[in-house]
CSV table of C-alpha atoms in Angstrom, one decimal:
chain,number,residue,atom,x,y,z
A,198,UNK,CA,-58.3,-24.7,5.4
A,199,UNK,CA,-56.1,-23.5,2.7
A,200,UNK,CA,-54.5,-20.5,3.8
A,201,UNK,CA,-53.7,-22.0,6.7
A,202,UNK,CA,-52.2,-24.4,4.8
A,203,UNK,CA,-50.1,-21.5,3.2
A,204,UNK,CA,-49.4,-19.6,5.6
A,205,UNK,CA,-47.2,-23.2,8.0
A,206,UNK,CA,-45.7,-23.6,5.0
A,207,UNK,CA,-44.6,-20.3,4.0
A,208,UNK,CA,-43.7,-19.8,8.0
A,209,UNK,CA,-41.5,-23.2,7.3
A,210,UNK,CA,-40.0,-21.9,4.8
A,211,UNK,CA,-39.3,-18.8,6.4
A,212,UNK,CA,-37.2,-20.3,9.0
A,213,UNK,CA,-35.8,-22.9,6.7
A,214,UNK,CA,-34.0,-19.2,5.2
A,215,UNK,CA,-33.8,-17.6,8.2
A,216,UNK,CA,-31.7,-20.6,9.1
A,217,UNK,CA,-29.2,-21.0,6.4
A,218,UNK,CA,-29.0,-17.6,6.2
A,219,UNK,CA,-27.0,-17.5,10.1
A,220,UNK,CA,-25.5,-20.8,8.8
A,221,UNK,CA,-24.5,-18.6,6.4
A,222,UNK,CA,-23.3,-15.7,8.4
A,223,UNK,CA,-21.4,-17.5,10.2
A,224,UNK,CA,-19.7,-20.0,8.1
A,225,UNK,CA,-16.6,-22.2,9.6
A,226,UNK,CA,-13.4,-21.0,8.8
A,227,UNK,CA,-9.6,-22.4,9.2
A,228,UNK,CA,-7.2,-19.6,8.0
A,229,UNK,CA,-3.8,-21.0,7.2
A,230,UNK,CA,-1.8,-20.9,10.6
A,231,UNK,CA,1.7,-21.4,8.7
A,232,UNK,CA,2.0,-17.7,7.7
A,233,UNK,CA,5.3,-15.5,7.7
A,234,UNK,CA,5.4,-13.6,10.9
A,235,UNK,CA,5.8,-9.9,9.6
A,236,UNK,CA,2.0,-10.2,8.5
A,237,UNK,CA,0.9,-10.0,11.6
A,238,UNK,CA,3.5,-7.2,12.7
A,239,UNK,CA,2.2,-4.0,14.3
A,240,UNK,CA,3.3,-1.6,12.0
A,241,UNK,CA,3.6,2.4,13.2
A,242,UNK,CA,1.1,4.4,11.0
A,243,UNK,CA,1.8,7.3,9.0
A,244,UNK,CA,1.2,9.5,5.9
A,245,UNK,CA,1.6,8.7,2.5
A,246,UNK,CA,0.7,10.8,-0.4
A,247,UNK,CA,-2.4,13.9,0.4
A,248,UNK,CA,-5.4,11.7,1.8
A,249,UNK,CA,-3.7,8.5,1.3
A,250,UNK,CA,-2.5,6.7,5.0
A,251,UNK,CA,-1.0,4.0,5.7
A,252,UNK,CA,-2.7,1.8,7.9
A,253,UNK,CA,-1.2,-2.0,7.6
A,254,UNK,CA,1.3,-4.7,9.1
A,255,UNK,CA,4.5,-4.8,8.7
A,256,UNK,CA,3.5,-7.0,5.7
A,257,UNK,CA,0.4,-6.7,4.2
A,258,UNK,CA,-0.7,-3.6,3.3
A,259,UNK,CA,-4.4,-1.9,4.1
A,260,UNK,CA,-4.5,1.7,3.2
A,261,UNK,CA,-7.1,3.8,4.2
A,262,UNK,CA,-8.0,7.1,2.0
A,263,UNK,CA,-9.7,9.8,3.6
A,264,UNK,CA,-12.2,12.3,1.8
A,265,UNK,CA,-14.9,14.8,3.7
A,266,UNK,CA,-17.7,12.6,3.1
A,267,UNK,CA,-16.0,9.1,4.9
A,268,UNK,CA,-13.8,7.1,4.5
A,269,UNK,CA,-11.7,4.4,2.1
A,270,UNK,CA,-10.2,1.1,3.7
A,271,UNK,CA,-8.3,-0.8,1.1
A,272,UNK,CA,-7.5,-4.6,2.0
A,273,UNK,CA,-7.5,-6.3,5.5
A,274,UNK,CA,-4.7,-8.5,6.5
A,275,UNK,CA,-5.6,-11.1,8.5
A,276,UNK,CA,-9.0,-11.3,10.8
A,277,UNK,CA,-6.5,-10.8,14.0
A,278,UNK,CA,-5.4,-7.9,12.5
A,279,UNK,CA,-8.4,-5.8,12.7
A,280,UNK,CA,-7.6,-4.5,16.1
A,281,UNK,CA,-4.6,-3.2,14.7
A,282,UNK,CA,-6.2,-1.7,12.3
A,283,UNK,CA,-8.4,-0.2,14.3
A,284,UNK,CA,-6.1,1.6,16.8
A,285,UNK,CA,-3.7,2.9,13.8
A,286,UNK,CA,-7.2,4.6,12.7
A,287,UNK,CA,-8.0,6.6,15.8
A,288,UNK,CA,-3.6,7.2,15.9
A,289,UNK,CA,-4.4,9.1,13.2
A,290,UNK,CA,-7.6,11.1,14.4
A,291,UNK,CA,-9.6,9.1,12.0
A,292,UNK,CA,-13.1,7.7,13.1
A,293,UNK,CA,-13.0,4.1,12.1
A,294,UNK,CA,-17.0,4.3,11.7
A,295,UNK,CA,-16.2,6.7,9.3
A,296,UNK,CA,-15.2,4.8,7.2
A,297,UNK,CA,-18.0,4.3,4.3
A,298,UNK,CA,-16.5,2.0,1.2
A,299,UNK,CA,-14.3,-0.9,1.4
A,300,UNK,CA,-12.3,-2.5,-1.2
A,301,UNK,CA,-9.9,-4.8,-2.1
A,302,UNK,CA,-6.8,-6.1,-4.0
A,303,UNK,CA,-7.5,-9.8,-3.9
A,304,UNK,CA,-9.6,-12.1,-2.8
A,305,UNK,CA,-7.4,-13.8,-0.9
A,306,UNK,CA,-7.4,-14.5,2.9
A,307,UNK,CA,-4.6,-12.3,3.7
A,308,UNK,CA,-6.1,-9.5,2.3
A,309,UNK,CA,-10.1,-10.2,3.7
A,310,UNK,CA,-9.0,-11.9,6.2
A,311,UNK,CA,-11.1,-8.7,9.1
A,312,UNK,CA,-13.4,-7.7,5.9
A,313,UNK,CA,-16.6,-8.9,6.9
A,314,UNK,CA,-16.5,-7.8,10.6
A,315,UNK,CA,-15.4,-4.3,9.3
A,316,UNK,CA,-18.2,-4.4,7.5
A,317,UNK,CA,-20.3,-5.6,10.2
A,318,UNK,CA,-19.0,-3.0,13.2
A,319,UNK,CA,-19.1,0.2,10.3
A,320,UNK,CA,-22.0,-0.8,7.9
A,321,UNK,CA,-19.5,0.8,5.1
A,322,UNK,CA,-19.8,-0.9,1.3
A,323,UNK,CA,-17.9,-3.1,0.2
A,324,UNK,CA,-17.5,-3.0,-3.6
A,325,UNK,CA,-15.0,-6.2,-5.5
A,326,UNK,CA,-13.9,-7.2,-8.9
A,327,UNK,CA,-17.2,-8.9,-10.4
A,328,UNK,CA,-14.4,-12.1,-11.1
A,329,UNK,CA,-13.6,-12.1,-7.2
A,330,UNK,CA,-17.1,-12.5,-6.1
A,331,UNK,CA,-17.7,-16.6,-6.0
A,332,UNK,CA,-14.9,-16.4,-3.8
A,333,UNK,CA,-16.1,-13.4,-1.5
A,334,UNK,CA,-19.1,-15.5,-1.0
A,335,UNK,CA,-17.6,-18.9,-0.1
A,336,UNK,CA,-15.1,-16.6,1.6
A,337,UNK,CA,-12.5,-18.7,-0.4
A,338,UNK,CA,-13.1,-21.6,-0.6
A,339,UNK,CA,-14.5,-21.3,-4.4
A,340,UNK,CA,-10.0,-20.1,-5.2
A,341,UNK,CA,-8.5,-21.8,-7.9
A,342,UNK,CA,-5.0,-21.7,-5.8
A,343,UNK,CA,-5.4,-22.4,-2.0
A,344,UNK,CA,-10.1,-22.9,-1.7
A,345,UNK,CA,-10.0,-26.5,-1.7
A,346,UNK,CA,-13.5,-26.2,-0.8
A,347,UNK,CA,-12.6,-24.7,3.0
A,348,UNK,CA,-13.7,-21.4,3.8
A,349,UNK,CA,-10.1,-19.4,4.9
A,350,UNK,CA,-12.4,-16.2,5.7
A,351,UNK,CA,-15.7,-14.9,6.7
A,352,UNK,CA,-17.9,-14.6,3.2
A,353,UNK,CA,-18.2,-10.9,2.4
A,354,UNK,CA,-21.7,-9.2,1.9
A,355,UNK,CA,-21.3,-7.4,-1.7
A,356,UNK,CA,-23.3,-3.9,-2.9
A,357,UNK,CA,-21.5,-3.6,-6.0
A,358,UNK,CA,-19.7,-5.4,-8.9
A,359,UNK,CA,-16.6,-3.4,-10.5
A,360,UNK,CA,-15.2,-4.1,-14.0
A,361,UNK,CA,-12.2,-3.0,-15.1
A,362,UNK,CA,-12.0,1.4,-15.4
A,363,UNK,CA,-15.1,1.8,-13.0
A,364,UNK,CA,-15.0,4.6,-10.9
A,365,UNK,CA,-15.7,4.9,-7.0
A,366,UNK,CA,-16.6,8.1,-5.9
A,367,UNK,CA,-16.9,9.1,-2.4
A,368,UNK,CA,-16.5,12.9,-1.6
A,369,UNK,CA,-14.2,14.2,-3.0
A,370,UNK,CA,-12.0,11.5,-4.1
A,371,UNK,CA,-12.3,9.1,-7.5
A,372,UNK,CA,-10.6,6.1,-7.5
A,373,UNK,CA,-10.6,4.3,-11.0
A,374,UNK,CA,-10.2,0.3,-10.7
A,375,UNK,CA,-7.9,-1.6,-13.4
A,376,UNK,CA,-8.9,-5.2,-13.9
A,377,UNK,CA,-5.0,-7.2,-13.0
A,378,UNK,CA,-5.7,-10.9,-13.2
A,379,UNK,CA,-3.2,-13.6,-12.6
A,380,UNK,CA,-2.6,-13.9,-8.9
A,381,UNK,CA,-6.2,-14.5,-8.2
A,382,UNK,CA,-9.2,-14.4,-11.3
A,383,UNK,CA,-10.5,-10.5,-10.1
A,384,UNK,CA,-7.2,-8.9,-8.9
A,385,UNK,CA,-7.2,-5.4,-9.2
A,386,UNK,CA,-5.3,-2.5,-8.8
A,387,UNK,CA,-6.4,1.0,-8.0
A,388,UNK,CA,-5.5,4.4,-9.1
A,389,UNK,CA,-7.0,8.0,-8.3
A,390,UNK,CA,-5.1,11.2,-7.5
A,391,UNK,CA,-4.3,13.3,-4.4
A,392,UNK,CA,-3.3,15.9,-3.3
A,393,UNK,CA,-1.4,18.1,-0.3
A,394,UNK,CA,-0.8,22.2,0.7
A,395,UNK,CA,1.9,21.4,-1.8
A,396,UNK,CA,1.0,19.1,-5.2
A,397,UNK,CA,-1.3,17.0,-6.0
A,398,UNK,CA,0.3,13.1,-6.9
A,399,UNK,CA,-1.1,10.6,-8.9
A,400,UNK,CA,-1.1,7.3,-6.9
A,401,UNK,CA,-1.3,3.9,-7.8
A,402,UNK,CA,-1.6,1.4,-5.8
A,403,UNK,CA,-0.6,-1.8,-8.1
A,404,UNK,CA,-1.3,-5.4,-7.2
A,405,UNK,CA,2.0,-6.9,-8.6
A,406,UNK,CA,1.1,-10.2,-9.9
A,407,UNK,CA,3.5,-12.8,-8.3
A,408,UNK,CA,3.2,-15.5,-10.1
A,409,UNK,CA,1.3,-18.6,-8.7
A,410,UNK,CA,4.4,-21.6,-8.4
A,411,UNK,CA,2.3,-25.0,-7.4
A,412,UNK,CA,1.4,-26.0,-10.8
A,413,UNK,CA,1.9,-25.7,-14.2
A,414,UNK,CA,-0.5,-23.0,-16.0
A,415,UNK,CA,-2.0,-26.6,-18.2
A,416,UNK,CA,-3.0,-28.2,-15.4
A,417,UNK,CA,-5.0,-25.1,-12.9
A,418,UNK,CA,-8.2,-26.5,-14.9
A,419,UNK,CA,-10.4,-24.2,-12.4
A,420,UNK,CA,-8.9,-21.4,-14.0
A,421,UNK,CA,-7.8,-22.3,-17.7
A,422,UNK,CA,-7.4,-18.0,-18.9
A,423,UNK,CA,-4.8,-18.0,-16.1
A,424,UNK,CA,-1.5,-17.1,-18.7
A,425,UNK,CA,-3.3,-14.9,-20.6
A,426,UNK,CA,-4.6,-13.1,-17.8
A,427,UNK,CA,-1.0,-12.9,-16.8
A,428,UNK,CA,0.3,-11.3,-19.6
A,429,UNK,CA,-2.1,-9.5,-20.0
A,430,UNK,CA,-1.3,-7.8,-16.5
A,431,UNK,CA,2.5,-7.7,-17.0
A,432,UNK,CA,1.9,-5.1,-19.8
A,433,UNK,CA,-1.1,-3.7,-18.7
A,434,UNK,CA,1.1,-2.2,-15.7
A,435,UNK,CA,3.9,-1.6,-17.5
A,436,UNK,CA,2.2,1.5,-19.4
A,437,UNK,CA,0.5,3.3,-16.5
A,438,UNK,CA,2.2,6.7,-15.3
A,439,UNK,CA,2.1,7.6,-11.9
A,440,UNK,CA,4.0,9.8,-9.6
A,441,UNK,CA,4.4,7.2,-6.2
A,442,UNK,CA,3.2,3.9,-5.5
A,443,UNK,CA,3.2,1.0,-3.5
A,444,UNK,CA,1.6,-2.7,-3.6
A,445,UNK,CA,-0.6,-5.2,-1.4
A,446,UNK,CA,2.3,-6.2,-0.1
A,447,UNK,CA,4.7,-4.1,1.9
A,448,UNK,CA,7.8,-6.0,0.7
A,449,UNK,CA,6.8,-5.6,-3.2
A,450,UNK,CA,7.2,-1.7,-2.7
A,451,UNK,CA,10.3,-1.6,-0.5
A,452,UNK,CA,8.3,-0.3,2.9
A,453,UNK,CA,10.9,-1.0,4.9
A,454,UNK,CA,13.7,0.9,3.3
A,455,UNK,CA,11.6,3.8,2.3
A,456,UNK,CA,10.1,4.4,5.3
A,457,UNK,CA,10.5,4.0,9.0
A,458,UNK,CA,8.7,4.9,12.1
A,459,UNK,CA,8.7,8.4,13.1
A,460,UNK,CA,9.3,9.6,9.6
A,461,UNK,CA,8.7,13.3,8.5
A,462,UNK,CA,5.6,12.9,6.4
A,463,UNK,CA,7.3,12.5,2.4
A,464,UNK,CA,5.6,11.4,-0.3
A,465,UNK,CA,8.8,11.0,-2.3
A,466,UNK,CA,10.0,8.3,-1.4
A,467,UNK,CA,6.9,6.4,-2.7
A,468,UNK,CA,8.0,8.0,-6.2
A,469,UNK,CA,10.3,5.2,-7.4
A,470,UNK,CA,9.4,4.6,-10.8
A,471,UNK,CA,12.6,2.4,-10.8
A,472,UNK,CA,11.6,0.2,-8.4
A,473,UNK,CA,8.4,-0.6,-10.0
A,474,UNK,CA,9.7,-1.5,-13.5
A,475,UNK,CA,12.4,-3.4,-11.7
A,476,UNK,CA,9.6,-5.3,-10.1
A,477,UNK,CA,7.6,-5.4,-12.8
A,478,UNK,CA,10.9,-6.8,-14.7
A,479,UNK,CA,11.4,-9.5,-11.5
A,480,UNK,CA,7.8,-11.1,-12.3
A,481,UNK,CA,8.3,-10.6,-15.6
A,482,UNK,CA,11.1,-12.9,-15.8
A,483,UNK,CA,9.2,-15.4,-13.6
A,484,UNK,CA,5.9,-15.6,-15.9
A,485,UNK,CA,8.5,-16.4,-18.9
A,486,UNK,CA,10.2,-19.1,-17.6
A,487,UNK,CA,7.7,-20.8,-16.3
A,488,UNK,CA,5.7,-20.6,-19.7
A,489,UNK,CA,9.3,-21.9,-21.6
A,490,UNK,CA,9.0,-25.2,-18.7
A,491,UNK,CA,5.1,-25.5,-19.0
A,492,UNK,CA,6.2,-25.5,-23.1
């Protein structure tokens, strides 16, 4: 009798957990609709430098890094960008299902929208900065700036939490994750080496810390260290050395001016240290203005 009762309770618990899991897999999502057209506008994929390729939209950057052991995809744009990303990868001659690792530069819906679906389609492992764990698991609902308790993308299964300076290995590729918080608590950049038949390149995918303007820093109670994190990130980025660089948004590194569909392979156009320093200086000025206003 005892065995039957325990067995029944176990079955009920299993069914309950199964239902909860199924619910978690189908979270109600409310992706903002009033977004720039460039975020979903098609853009022809192309080779940037060595094994680095651009497969994103006209403004939401999505990067493919290829290796002999499979490929790494960084960012996914909006949820509706999935078919475009798949087409772009295949147009370059690579297999979508060869995606082995998924990364993001920040856990906002405009970079995470298609992440859960791509993970399901490819079986790739998702790795993310440890400070984004709660936000990713909630589908953006717990984000301090635009969450408000409502998921803006499907929650994603996390296979590995990353810490500042951690290395992501795949084949002969080694990416170093740099913790660059401020815009989100777990925003990050990636630094790695790649090469073509002529030379090697030190590549920086920089998470340029756009300054949040909706509130004063001291009013962001969900993120009490936000001002300090911005200061750290601006300083950290300014000290980095690289050959070529890009960012989470194409507009942040002037992609439309540096590259046009059909252009020949030319990594040199993405060197642009002056453009990087200019972008950082503008962000620093906005940060200092905001700090002055708070004082």
